[in-house]
mmCIF file of C-alpha atoms in Angstrom:
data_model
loop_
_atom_site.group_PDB
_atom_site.id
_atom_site.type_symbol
_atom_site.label_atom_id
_atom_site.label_comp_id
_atom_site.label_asym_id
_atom_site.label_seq_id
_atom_site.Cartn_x
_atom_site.Cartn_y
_atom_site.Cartn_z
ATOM 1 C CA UNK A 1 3.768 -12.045 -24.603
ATOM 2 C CA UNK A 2 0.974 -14.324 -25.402
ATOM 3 C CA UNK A 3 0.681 -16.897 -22.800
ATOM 4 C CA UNK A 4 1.928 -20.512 -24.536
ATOM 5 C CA UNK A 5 1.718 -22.732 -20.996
ATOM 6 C CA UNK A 6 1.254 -26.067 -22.562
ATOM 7 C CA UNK A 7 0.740 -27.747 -19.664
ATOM 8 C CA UNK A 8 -1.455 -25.551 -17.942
ATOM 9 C CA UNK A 9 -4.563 -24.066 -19.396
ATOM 10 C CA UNK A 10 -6.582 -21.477 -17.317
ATOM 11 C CA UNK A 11 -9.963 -21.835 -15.801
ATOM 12 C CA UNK A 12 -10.811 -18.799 -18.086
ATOM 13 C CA UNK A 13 -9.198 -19.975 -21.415
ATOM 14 C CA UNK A 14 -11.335 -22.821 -20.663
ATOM 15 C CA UNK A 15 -13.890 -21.228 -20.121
ATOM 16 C CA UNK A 16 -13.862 -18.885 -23.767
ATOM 17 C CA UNK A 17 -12.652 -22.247 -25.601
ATOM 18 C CA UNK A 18 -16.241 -23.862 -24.090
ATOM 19 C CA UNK A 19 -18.186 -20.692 -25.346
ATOM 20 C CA UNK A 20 -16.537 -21.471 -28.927
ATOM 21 C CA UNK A 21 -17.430 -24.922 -28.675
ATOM 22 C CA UNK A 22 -20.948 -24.064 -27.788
ATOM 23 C CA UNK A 23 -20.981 -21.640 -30.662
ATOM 24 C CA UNK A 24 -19.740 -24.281 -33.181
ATOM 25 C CA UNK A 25 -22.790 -26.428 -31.488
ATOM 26 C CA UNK A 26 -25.401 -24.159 -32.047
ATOM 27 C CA UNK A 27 -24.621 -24.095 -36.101
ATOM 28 C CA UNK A 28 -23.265 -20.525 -36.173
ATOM 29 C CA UNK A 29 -20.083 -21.590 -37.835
ATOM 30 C CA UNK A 30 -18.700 -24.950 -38.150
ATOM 31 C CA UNK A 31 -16.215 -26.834 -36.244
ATOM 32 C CA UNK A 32 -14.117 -27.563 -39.401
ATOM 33 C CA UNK A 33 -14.043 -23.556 -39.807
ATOM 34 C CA UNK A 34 -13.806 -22.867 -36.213
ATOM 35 C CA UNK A 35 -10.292 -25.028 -36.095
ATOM 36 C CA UNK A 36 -9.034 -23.669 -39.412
ATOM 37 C CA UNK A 37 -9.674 -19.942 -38.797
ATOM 38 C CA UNK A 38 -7.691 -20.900 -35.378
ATOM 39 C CA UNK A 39 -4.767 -22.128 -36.664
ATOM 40 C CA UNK A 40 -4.755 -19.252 -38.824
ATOM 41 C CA UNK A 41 -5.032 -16.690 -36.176
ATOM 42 C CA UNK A 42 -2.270 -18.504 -34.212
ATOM 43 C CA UNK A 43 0.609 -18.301 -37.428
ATOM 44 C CA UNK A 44 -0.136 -15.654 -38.087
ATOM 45 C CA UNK A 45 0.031 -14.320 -34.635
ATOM 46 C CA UNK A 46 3.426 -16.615 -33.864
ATOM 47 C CA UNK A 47 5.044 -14.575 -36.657
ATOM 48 C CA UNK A 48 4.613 -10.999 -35.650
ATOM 49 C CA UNK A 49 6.146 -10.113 -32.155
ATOM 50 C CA UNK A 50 4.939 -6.571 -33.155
ATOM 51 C CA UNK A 51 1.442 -7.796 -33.372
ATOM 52 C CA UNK A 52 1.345 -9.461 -29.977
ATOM 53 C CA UNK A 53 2.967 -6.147 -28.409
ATOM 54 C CA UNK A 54 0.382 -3.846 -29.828
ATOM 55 C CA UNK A 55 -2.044 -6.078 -28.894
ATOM 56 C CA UNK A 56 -1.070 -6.164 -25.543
ATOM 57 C CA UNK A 57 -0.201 -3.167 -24.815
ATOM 58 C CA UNK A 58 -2.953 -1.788 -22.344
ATOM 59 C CA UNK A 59 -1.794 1.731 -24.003
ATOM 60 C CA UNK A 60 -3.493 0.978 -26.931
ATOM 61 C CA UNK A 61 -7.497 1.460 -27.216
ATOM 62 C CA UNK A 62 -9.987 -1.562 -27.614
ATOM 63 C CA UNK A 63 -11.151 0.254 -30.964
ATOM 64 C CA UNK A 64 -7.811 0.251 -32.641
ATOM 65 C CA UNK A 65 -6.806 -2.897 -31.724
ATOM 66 C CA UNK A 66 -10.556 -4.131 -32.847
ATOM 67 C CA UNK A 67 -9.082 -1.919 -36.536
ATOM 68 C CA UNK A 68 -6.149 -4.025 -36.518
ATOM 69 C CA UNK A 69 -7.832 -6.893 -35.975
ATOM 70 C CA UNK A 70 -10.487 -6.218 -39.005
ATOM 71 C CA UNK A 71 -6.803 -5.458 -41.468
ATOM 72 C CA UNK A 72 -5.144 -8.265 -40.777
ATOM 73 C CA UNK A 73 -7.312 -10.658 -40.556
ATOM 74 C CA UNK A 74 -10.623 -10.140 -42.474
ATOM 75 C CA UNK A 75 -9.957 -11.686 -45.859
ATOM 76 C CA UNK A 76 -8.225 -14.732 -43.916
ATOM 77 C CA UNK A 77 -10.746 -16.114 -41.766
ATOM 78 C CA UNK A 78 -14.441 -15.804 -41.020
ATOM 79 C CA UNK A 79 -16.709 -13.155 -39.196
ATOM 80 C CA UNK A 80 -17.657 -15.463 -36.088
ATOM 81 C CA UNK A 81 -13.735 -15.731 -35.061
ATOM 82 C CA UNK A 82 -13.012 -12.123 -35.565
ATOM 83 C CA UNK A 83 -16.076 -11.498 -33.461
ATOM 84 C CA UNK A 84 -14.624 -13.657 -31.026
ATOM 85 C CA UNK A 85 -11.104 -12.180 -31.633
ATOM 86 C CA UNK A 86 -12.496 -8.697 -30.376
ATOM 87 C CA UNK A 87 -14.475 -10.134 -27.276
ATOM 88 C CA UNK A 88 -11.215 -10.834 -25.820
ATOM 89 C CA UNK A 89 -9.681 -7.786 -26.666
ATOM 90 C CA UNK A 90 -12.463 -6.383 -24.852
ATOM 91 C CA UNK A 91 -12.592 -8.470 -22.279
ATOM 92 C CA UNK A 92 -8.552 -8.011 -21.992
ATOM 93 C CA UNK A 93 -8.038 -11.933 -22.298
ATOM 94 C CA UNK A 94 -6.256 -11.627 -25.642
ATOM 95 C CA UNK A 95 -2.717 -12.795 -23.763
ATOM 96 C CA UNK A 96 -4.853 -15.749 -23.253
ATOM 97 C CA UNK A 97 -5.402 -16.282 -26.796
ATOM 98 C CA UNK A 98 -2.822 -19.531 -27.375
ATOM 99 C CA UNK A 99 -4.302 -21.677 -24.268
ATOM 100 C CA UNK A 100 -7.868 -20.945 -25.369
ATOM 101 C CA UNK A 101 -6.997 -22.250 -28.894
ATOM 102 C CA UNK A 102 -5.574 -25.218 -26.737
ATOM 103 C CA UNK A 103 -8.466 -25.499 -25.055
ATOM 104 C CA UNK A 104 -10.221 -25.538 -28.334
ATOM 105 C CA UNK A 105 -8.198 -28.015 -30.002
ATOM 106 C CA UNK A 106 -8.321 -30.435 -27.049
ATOM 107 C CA UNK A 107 -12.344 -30.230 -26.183
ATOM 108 C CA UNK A 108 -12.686 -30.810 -30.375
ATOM 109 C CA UNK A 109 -10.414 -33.889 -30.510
ATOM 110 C CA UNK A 110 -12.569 -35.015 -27.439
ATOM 111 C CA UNK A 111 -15.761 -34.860 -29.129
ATOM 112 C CA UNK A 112 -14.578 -36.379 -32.324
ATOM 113 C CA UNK A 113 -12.815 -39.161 -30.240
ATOM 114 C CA UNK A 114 -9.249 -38.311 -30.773
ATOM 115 C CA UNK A 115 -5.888 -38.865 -29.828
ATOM 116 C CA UNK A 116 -2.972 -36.827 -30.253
ATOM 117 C CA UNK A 117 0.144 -39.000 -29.996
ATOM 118 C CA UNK A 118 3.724 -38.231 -30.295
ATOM 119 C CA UNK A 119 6.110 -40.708 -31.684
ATOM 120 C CA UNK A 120 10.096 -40.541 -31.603
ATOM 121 C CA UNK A 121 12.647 -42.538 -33.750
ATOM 122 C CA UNK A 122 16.534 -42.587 -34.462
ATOM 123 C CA UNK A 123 15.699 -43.013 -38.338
ATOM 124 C CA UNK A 124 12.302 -42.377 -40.657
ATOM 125 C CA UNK A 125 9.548 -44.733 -40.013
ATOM 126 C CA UNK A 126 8.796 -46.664 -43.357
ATOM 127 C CA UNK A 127 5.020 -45.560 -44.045
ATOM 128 C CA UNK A 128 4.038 -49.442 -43.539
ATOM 129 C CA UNK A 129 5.479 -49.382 -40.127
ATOM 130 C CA UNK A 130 3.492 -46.030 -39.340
ATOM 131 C CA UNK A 131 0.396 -47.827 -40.446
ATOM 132 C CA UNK A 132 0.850 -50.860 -38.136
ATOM 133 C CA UNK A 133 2.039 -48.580 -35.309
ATOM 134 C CA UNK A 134 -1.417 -45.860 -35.466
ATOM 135 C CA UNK A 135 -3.758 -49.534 -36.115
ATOM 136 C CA UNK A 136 -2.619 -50.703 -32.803
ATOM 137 C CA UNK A 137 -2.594 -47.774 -30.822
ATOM 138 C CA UNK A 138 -6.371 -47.259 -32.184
ATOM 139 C CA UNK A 139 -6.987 -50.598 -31.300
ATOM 140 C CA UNK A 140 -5.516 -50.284 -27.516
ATOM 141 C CA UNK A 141 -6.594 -46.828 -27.057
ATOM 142 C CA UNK A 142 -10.184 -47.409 -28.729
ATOM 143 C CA UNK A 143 -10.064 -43.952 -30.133
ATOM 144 C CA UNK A 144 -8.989 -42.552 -33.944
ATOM 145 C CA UNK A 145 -4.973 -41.895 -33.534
ATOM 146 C CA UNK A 146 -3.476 -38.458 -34.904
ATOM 147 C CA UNK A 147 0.115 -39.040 -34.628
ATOM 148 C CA UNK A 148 3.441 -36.099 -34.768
ATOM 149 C CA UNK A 149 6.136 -38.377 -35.671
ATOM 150 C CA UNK A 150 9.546 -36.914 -34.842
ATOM 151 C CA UNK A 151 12.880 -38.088 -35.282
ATOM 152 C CA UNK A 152 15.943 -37.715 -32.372
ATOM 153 C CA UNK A 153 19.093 -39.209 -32.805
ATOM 154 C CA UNK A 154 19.711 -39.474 -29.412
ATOM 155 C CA UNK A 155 17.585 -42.630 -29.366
ATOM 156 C CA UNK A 156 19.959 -44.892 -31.530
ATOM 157 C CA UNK A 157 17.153 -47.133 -32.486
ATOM 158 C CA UNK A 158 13.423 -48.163 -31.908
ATOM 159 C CA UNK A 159 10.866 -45.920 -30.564
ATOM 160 C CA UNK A 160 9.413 -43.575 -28.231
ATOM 161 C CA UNK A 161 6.027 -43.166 -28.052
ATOM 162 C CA UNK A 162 4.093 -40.330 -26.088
ATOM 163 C CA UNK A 163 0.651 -40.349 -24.860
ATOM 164 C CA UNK A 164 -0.645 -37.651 -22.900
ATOM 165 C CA UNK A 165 1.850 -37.819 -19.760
ATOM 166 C CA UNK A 166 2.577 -41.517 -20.622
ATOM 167 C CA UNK A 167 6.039 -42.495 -22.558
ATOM 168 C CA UNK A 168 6.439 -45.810 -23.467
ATOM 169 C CA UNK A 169 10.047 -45.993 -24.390
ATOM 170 C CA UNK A 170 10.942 -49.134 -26.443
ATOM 171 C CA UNK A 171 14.280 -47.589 -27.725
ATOM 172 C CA UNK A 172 17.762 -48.653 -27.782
ATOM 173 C CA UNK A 173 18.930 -45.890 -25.807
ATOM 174 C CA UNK A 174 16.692 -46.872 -22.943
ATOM 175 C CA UNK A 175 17.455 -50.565 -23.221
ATOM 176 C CA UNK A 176 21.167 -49.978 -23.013
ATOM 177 C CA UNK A 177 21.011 -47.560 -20.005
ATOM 178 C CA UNK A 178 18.842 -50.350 -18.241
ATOM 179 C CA UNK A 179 21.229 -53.162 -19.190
ATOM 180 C CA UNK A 180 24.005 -50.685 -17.647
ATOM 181 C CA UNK A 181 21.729 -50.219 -14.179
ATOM 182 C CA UNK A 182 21.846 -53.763 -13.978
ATOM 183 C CA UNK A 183 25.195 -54.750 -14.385
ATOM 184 C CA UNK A 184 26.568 -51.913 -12.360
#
């Protein structure tokens, strides 16, 4: 199965997501195309066990997988990423394919200063709250905020907000377990 570690990314899937940065760098396809063709690869991959098995599958030659790579995915995204779609077949790092799109994703938010936040409430956020919320995080963080809002009942009201390995939790939920610490 392709490897999805979130929180661990090789030294190797590093290492290809770099050599796709450097790409993008050097002008032979953009970064904008790059992320898109990406994203692409990785539905389309997410929805087709029988696709990750046969790609896999050490059973299988380089030169038909490097066929099935050409039908499925030529008339959905561009030359450079099939290119680079086939160096890790060759190079039998295709299971690595997820955390090098991580890798990817993270290095490119670096470069254009962003950060990916994840924010949890009981109820939707009105758009004017969401608004306030991303202004000051850009203004604490100093970067441009991207954020995943999510909503969990479990939090009965207010908000959690994820940053990286950081949760500031402002909720309800977490106020009234604290007020039950104390008086207990």
């Amino acid at each position: 199965m392709i490897n999805n570690t979130e929180n661990h990314i090789s030294t190797s899937a590093k290492n290809y997501a770099d050599s796709l940065i450097q790409v993008c760098k050097d002008g032979a396809i953009t970064f904008e195309t790059a992320s898109k063709d990406l994203n692409t690869v990785k539905e389309i991959i997410s929805e087709s066990d029988e696709l990750v098995k046969v790609m896999e599958n050490p059973a299988i030659a380089n030169n038909t997988k490097n066929e099935i790579i050409d039908s499925v995915f030529s008339n959905q995204i561009s030359d450079k990423i099939i290119n680079f779609l086939k160096i890790l077949i060759d190079k039998k790092r295709f299971n690595e394919l997820t955390q090098i799109i991580q890798a990817y994703n993270d290095e490119v938010d670096i470069i254009n200063n962003i950060k990916r936040v994840e924010v949890y409430s009981a109820v939707e956020v009105s758009e004017d709250r969401k608004q306030r919320l991303i202004n000051k995080l850009q203004n604490k963080l100093k970067k441009n905020v991207i954020v995943n809002w999510n909503i969990n009942n479990d939090i009965i009201g207010g908000l959690v907000i994820k940053i990286d390995d950081d949760i500031i939790d402002n909720s309800l939920k977490n106020k009234l377990e604290n007020l039950s610490k104390n008086i207990i």
